[in-house]
XYZ file of C-alpha atoms in Angstrom:
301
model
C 4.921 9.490 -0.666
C 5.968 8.624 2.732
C 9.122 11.023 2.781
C 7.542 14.176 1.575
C 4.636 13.721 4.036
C 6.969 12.901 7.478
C 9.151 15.737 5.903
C 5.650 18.092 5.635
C 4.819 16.701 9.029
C 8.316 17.463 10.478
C 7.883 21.344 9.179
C 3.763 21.431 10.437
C 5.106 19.895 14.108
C 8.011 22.884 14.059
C 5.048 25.473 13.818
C 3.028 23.544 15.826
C 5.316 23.651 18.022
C 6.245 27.663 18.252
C 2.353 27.739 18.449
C 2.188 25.739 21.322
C 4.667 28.074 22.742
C 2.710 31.208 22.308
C -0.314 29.669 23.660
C 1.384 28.647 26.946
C 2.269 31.997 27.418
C -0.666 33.503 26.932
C -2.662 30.709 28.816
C -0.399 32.147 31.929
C -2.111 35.640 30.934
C -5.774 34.006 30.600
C -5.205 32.094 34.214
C -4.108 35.120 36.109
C -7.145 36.792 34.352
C -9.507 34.648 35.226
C -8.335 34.382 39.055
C -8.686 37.926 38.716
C -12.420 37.796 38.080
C -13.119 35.477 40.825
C -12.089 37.941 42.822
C -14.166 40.902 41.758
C -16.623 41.276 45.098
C -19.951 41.172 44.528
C -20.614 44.555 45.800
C -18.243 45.844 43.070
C -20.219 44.693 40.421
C -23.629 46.100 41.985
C -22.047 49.375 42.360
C -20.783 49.056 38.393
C -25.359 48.341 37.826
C -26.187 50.924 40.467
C -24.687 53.648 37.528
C -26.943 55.579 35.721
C -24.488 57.065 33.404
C -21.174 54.311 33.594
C -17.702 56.299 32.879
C -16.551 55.717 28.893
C -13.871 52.810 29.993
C -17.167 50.807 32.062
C -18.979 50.682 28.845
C -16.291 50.122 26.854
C -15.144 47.383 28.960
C -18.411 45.454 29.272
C -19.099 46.088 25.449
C -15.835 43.728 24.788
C -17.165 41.164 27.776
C -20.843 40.994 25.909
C -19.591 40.424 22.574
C -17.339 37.591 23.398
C -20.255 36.017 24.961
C -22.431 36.224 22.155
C -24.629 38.697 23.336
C -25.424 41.221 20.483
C -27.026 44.075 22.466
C -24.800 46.438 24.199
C -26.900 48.932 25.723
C -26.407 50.198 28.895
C -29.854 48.055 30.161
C -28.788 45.434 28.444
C -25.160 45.270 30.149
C -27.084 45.685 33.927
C -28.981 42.525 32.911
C -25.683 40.668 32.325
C -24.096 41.798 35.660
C -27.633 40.842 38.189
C -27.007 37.452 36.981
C -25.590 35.234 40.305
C -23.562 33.288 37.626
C -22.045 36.116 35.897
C -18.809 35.591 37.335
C -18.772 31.511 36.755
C -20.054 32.057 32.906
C -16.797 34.919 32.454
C -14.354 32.357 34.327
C -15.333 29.251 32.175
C -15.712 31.533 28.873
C -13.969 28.782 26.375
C -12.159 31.117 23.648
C -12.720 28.888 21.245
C -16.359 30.044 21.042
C -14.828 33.200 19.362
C -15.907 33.578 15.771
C -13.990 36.233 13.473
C -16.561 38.722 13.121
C -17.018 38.739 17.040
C -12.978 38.722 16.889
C -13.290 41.744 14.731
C -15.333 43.718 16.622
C -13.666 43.557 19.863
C -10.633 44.254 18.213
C -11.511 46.933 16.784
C -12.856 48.229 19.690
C -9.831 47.325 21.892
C -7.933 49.386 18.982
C -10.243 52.776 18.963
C -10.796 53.150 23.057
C -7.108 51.997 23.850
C -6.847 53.899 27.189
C -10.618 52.577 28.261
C -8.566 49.170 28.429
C -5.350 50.565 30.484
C -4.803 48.886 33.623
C -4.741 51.834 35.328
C -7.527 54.060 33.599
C -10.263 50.888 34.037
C -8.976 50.250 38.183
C -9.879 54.112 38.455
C -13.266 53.436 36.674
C -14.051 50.389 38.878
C -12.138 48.078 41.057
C -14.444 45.072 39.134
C -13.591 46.790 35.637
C -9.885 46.367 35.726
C -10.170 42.394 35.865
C -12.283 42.132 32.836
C -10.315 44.552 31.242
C -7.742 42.257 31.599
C -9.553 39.006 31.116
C -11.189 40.714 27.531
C -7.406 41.613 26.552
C -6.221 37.964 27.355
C -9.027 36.152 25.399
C -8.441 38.831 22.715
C -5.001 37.397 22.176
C -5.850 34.147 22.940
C -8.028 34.021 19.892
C -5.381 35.884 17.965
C -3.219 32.658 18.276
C -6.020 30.367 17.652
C -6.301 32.503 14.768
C -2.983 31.957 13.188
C -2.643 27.870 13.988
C -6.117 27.174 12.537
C -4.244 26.671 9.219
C -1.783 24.609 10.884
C -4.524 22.380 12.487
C -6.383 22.187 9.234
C -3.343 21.190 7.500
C -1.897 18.841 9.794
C -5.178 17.139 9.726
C -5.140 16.664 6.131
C -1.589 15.230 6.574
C -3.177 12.758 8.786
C -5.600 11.907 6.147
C -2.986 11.903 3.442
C -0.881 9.589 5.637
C -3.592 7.319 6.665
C -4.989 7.475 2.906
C -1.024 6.415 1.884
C -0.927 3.690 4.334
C -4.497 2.080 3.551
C -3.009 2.183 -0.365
C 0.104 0.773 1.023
C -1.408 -1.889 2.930
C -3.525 -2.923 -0.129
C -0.838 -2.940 -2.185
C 1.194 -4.806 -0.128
C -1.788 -7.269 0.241
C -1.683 -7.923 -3.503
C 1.438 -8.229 -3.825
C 1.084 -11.673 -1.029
C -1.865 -12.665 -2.992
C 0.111 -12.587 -6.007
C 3.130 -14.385 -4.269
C 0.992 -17.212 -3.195
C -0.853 -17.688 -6.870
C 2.505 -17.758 -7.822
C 3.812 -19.954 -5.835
C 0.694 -22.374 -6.288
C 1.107 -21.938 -10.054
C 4.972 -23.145 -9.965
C 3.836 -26.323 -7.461
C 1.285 -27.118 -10.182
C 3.978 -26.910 -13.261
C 6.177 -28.525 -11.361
C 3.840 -31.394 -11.196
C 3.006 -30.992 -14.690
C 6.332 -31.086 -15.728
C 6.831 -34.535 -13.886
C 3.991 -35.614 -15.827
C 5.269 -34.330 -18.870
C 8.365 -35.738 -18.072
C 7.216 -39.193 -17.428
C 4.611 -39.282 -20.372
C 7.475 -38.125 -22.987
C 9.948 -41.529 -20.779
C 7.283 -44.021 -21.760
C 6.575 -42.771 -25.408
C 10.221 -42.440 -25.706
C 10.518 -46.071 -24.149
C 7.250 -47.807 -26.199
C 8.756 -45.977 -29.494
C 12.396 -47.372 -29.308
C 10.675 -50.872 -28.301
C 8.824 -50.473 -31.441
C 12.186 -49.536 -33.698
C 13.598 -52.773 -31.750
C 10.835 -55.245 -32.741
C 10.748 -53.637 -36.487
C 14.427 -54.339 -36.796
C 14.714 -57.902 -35.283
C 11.802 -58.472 -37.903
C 13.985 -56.941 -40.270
C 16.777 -58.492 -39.683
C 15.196 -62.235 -38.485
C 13.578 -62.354 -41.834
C 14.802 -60.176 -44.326
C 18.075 -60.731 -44.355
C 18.396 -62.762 -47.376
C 15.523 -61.078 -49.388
C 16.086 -58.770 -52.273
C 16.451 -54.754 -51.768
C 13.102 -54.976 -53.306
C 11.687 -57.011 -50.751
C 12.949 -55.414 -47.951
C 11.725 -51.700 -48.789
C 8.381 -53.360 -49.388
C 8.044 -55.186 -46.132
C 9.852 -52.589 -44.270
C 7.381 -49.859 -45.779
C 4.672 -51.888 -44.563
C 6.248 -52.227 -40.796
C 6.419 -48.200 -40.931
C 3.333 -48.051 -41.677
C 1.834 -50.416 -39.275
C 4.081 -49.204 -36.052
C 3.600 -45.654 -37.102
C 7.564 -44.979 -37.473
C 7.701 -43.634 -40.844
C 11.031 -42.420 -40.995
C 12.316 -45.026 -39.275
C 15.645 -46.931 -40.269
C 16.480 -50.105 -38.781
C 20.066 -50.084 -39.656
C 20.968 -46.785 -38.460
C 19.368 -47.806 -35.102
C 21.263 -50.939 -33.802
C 25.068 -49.704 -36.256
C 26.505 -46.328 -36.169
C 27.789 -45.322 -39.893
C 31.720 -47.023 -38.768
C 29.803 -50.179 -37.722
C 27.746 -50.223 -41.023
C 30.690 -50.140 -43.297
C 32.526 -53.034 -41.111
C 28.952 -55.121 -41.511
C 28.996 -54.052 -45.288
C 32.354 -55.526 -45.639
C 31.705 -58.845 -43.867
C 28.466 -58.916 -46.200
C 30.462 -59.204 -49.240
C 32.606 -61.530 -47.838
C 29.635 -64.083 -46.580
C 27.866 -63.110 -50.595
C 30.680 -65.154 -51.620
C 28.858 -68.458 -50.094
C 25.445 -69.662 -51.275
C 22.792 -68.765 -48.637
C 18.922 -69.829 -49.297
C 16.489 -67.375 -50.102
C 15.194 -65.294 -47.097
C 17.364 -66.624 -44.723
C 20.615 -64.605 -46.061
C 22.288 -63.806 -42.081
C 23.274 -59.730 -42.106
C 26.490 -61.182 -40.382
C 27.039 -62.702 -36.874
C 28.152 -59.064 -35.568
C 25.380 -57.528 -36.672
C 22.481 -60.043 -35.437
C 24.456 -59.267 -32.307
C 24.123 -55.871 -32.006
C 20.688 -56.263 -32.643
C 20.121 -58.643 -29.997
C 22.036 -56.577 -27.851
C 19.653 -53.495 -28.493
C 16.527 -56.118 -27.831
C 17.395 -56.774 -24.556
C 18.663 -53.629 -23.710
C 14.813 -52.468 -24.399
C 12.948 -55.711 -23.022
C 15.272 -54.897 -19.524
């Protein structure tokens, strides 16, 4: 969005530009007009009122000056009126040409157009020393407002690029906004999982830890005091030590012997079966009651 309006705005400030050029050569025109006017004596202009019946160019002339200044009538009476006032010359100097509307535009152009030679240099000094000045001042403003004319569009656009740009960077601005707002809940949101997961982490350490000190305690039990009890006997009491520590699944020989170490015990079993033992005090074998008493304190530590 950014591009295509500074590349619009690049075009509008080339115009703007050749506009500006125009109008500081016609501003030249509207100067050397307007010193012009100061100029005109005073006794010129009474002699122009002192006419009973002005020359074609005089009227002509002074129709152009009236209409640019907004005055409607341009009878001969009401053009005297204009020219007895002691500021006549101030109001025509300070004239603004922005005042000019179209239709008033219109007019005096068409007018300019139709009476051509009443607007001569040379034709409106041999009407009246004072008419040649405003003949000349009414041509400049006439152009003048020609210009203004043609870069009205330009202003109007160029100020809706302004409001398209500022519009672009107020959306910009907000966006960019969210997008910090964003970046902070995020960041809050991974400090507080981070914590959570520390939590987490530590929570699932003890369980882990109070769960593997419960398998150790079931399986000294098991092997303290089942050792030289029947299959029978065992599954009963062991079902009953699942149940009570909540370790269902739990097998007390897999958890102090790998499957290696369980066939070596199974073998020294058989060997010891060979000797009478008394009931429920049968030893699983002196490698065995060590590995479990190795596990024990490895959990009590």
């Amino acid at each position: 969005m950014q591009k295509k309006a500074a590349k619009k705005s690049k075009l509008l400030a080339e115009k703007q530009a050749d506009a500006d050029e125009a109008l500081k050569a016609i501003s030249r025109s509207m100067t050397e007009a307007r010193s012009a006017v100061g100029s005109i004596k005073s006794e010129s202009l009474s002699e122009i009122r002192s006419l009973r019946a002005p020359p074609e160019a005089i009227r002509d002339i002074l129709q152009a000056v009236l209409l640019f200044m907004g005055i409607l009538d341009t009878s001969w009476e009401a053009m005297r009126k204009f020219l007895s006032k002691s500021s006549v010359k101030d109001e025509i100097i300070n004239f603004d040409a922005h005042r000019i509307t179209r239709d008033v535009h219109k007019k005096v152009s068409a007018l300019v157009k139709s009476k051509e030679a009443s607007f001569d240099p040379k034709n409106a000094k041999r009407a009246s020393v004072a008419a040649a000045p405003l003949a000349a001042w009414v041509t400049a403003n006439l152009q003048y407002s020609e210009i203004l004319e043609k870069i009205s569009p330009l202003e109007q656009e160029k100020n809706e690029l302004v409001s398209n740009l500022s519009r672009a960077e107020k959306q910009i601005q907000k966006l960019s906004q969210g997008l910090l707002t964003v970046d902070e809940k995020v960041a809050g949101l991974k400090e507080k999982f981070e914590v959570l997961m520390k939590e987490a982490t530590q929570i699932k350490i003890d369980l882990e830890k109070e769960q593997v000190e419960r398998y150790a305690l079931v399986t000294a039990a098991f092997v303290t005091y089942l050792g030289g009890c029947s299959e029978e006997t065992r599954t009963e009491v062991l079902k009953l030590f699942r149940n009570a520590f909540s370790i269902q699944d739990f097998d007390p020989v897999a958890f102090c012997a790998t499957e290696t170490e369980q066939c070596v015990y199974k073998t020294n079993i058989l060997a010891e079966l060979e000797e009478p033992r008394s009931a429920c005090r049968f030893s699983f074998g002196g490698e065995y009651r060590n590995a479990v008493e190795q596990r024990s304190n490895a959990v009590s530590d």
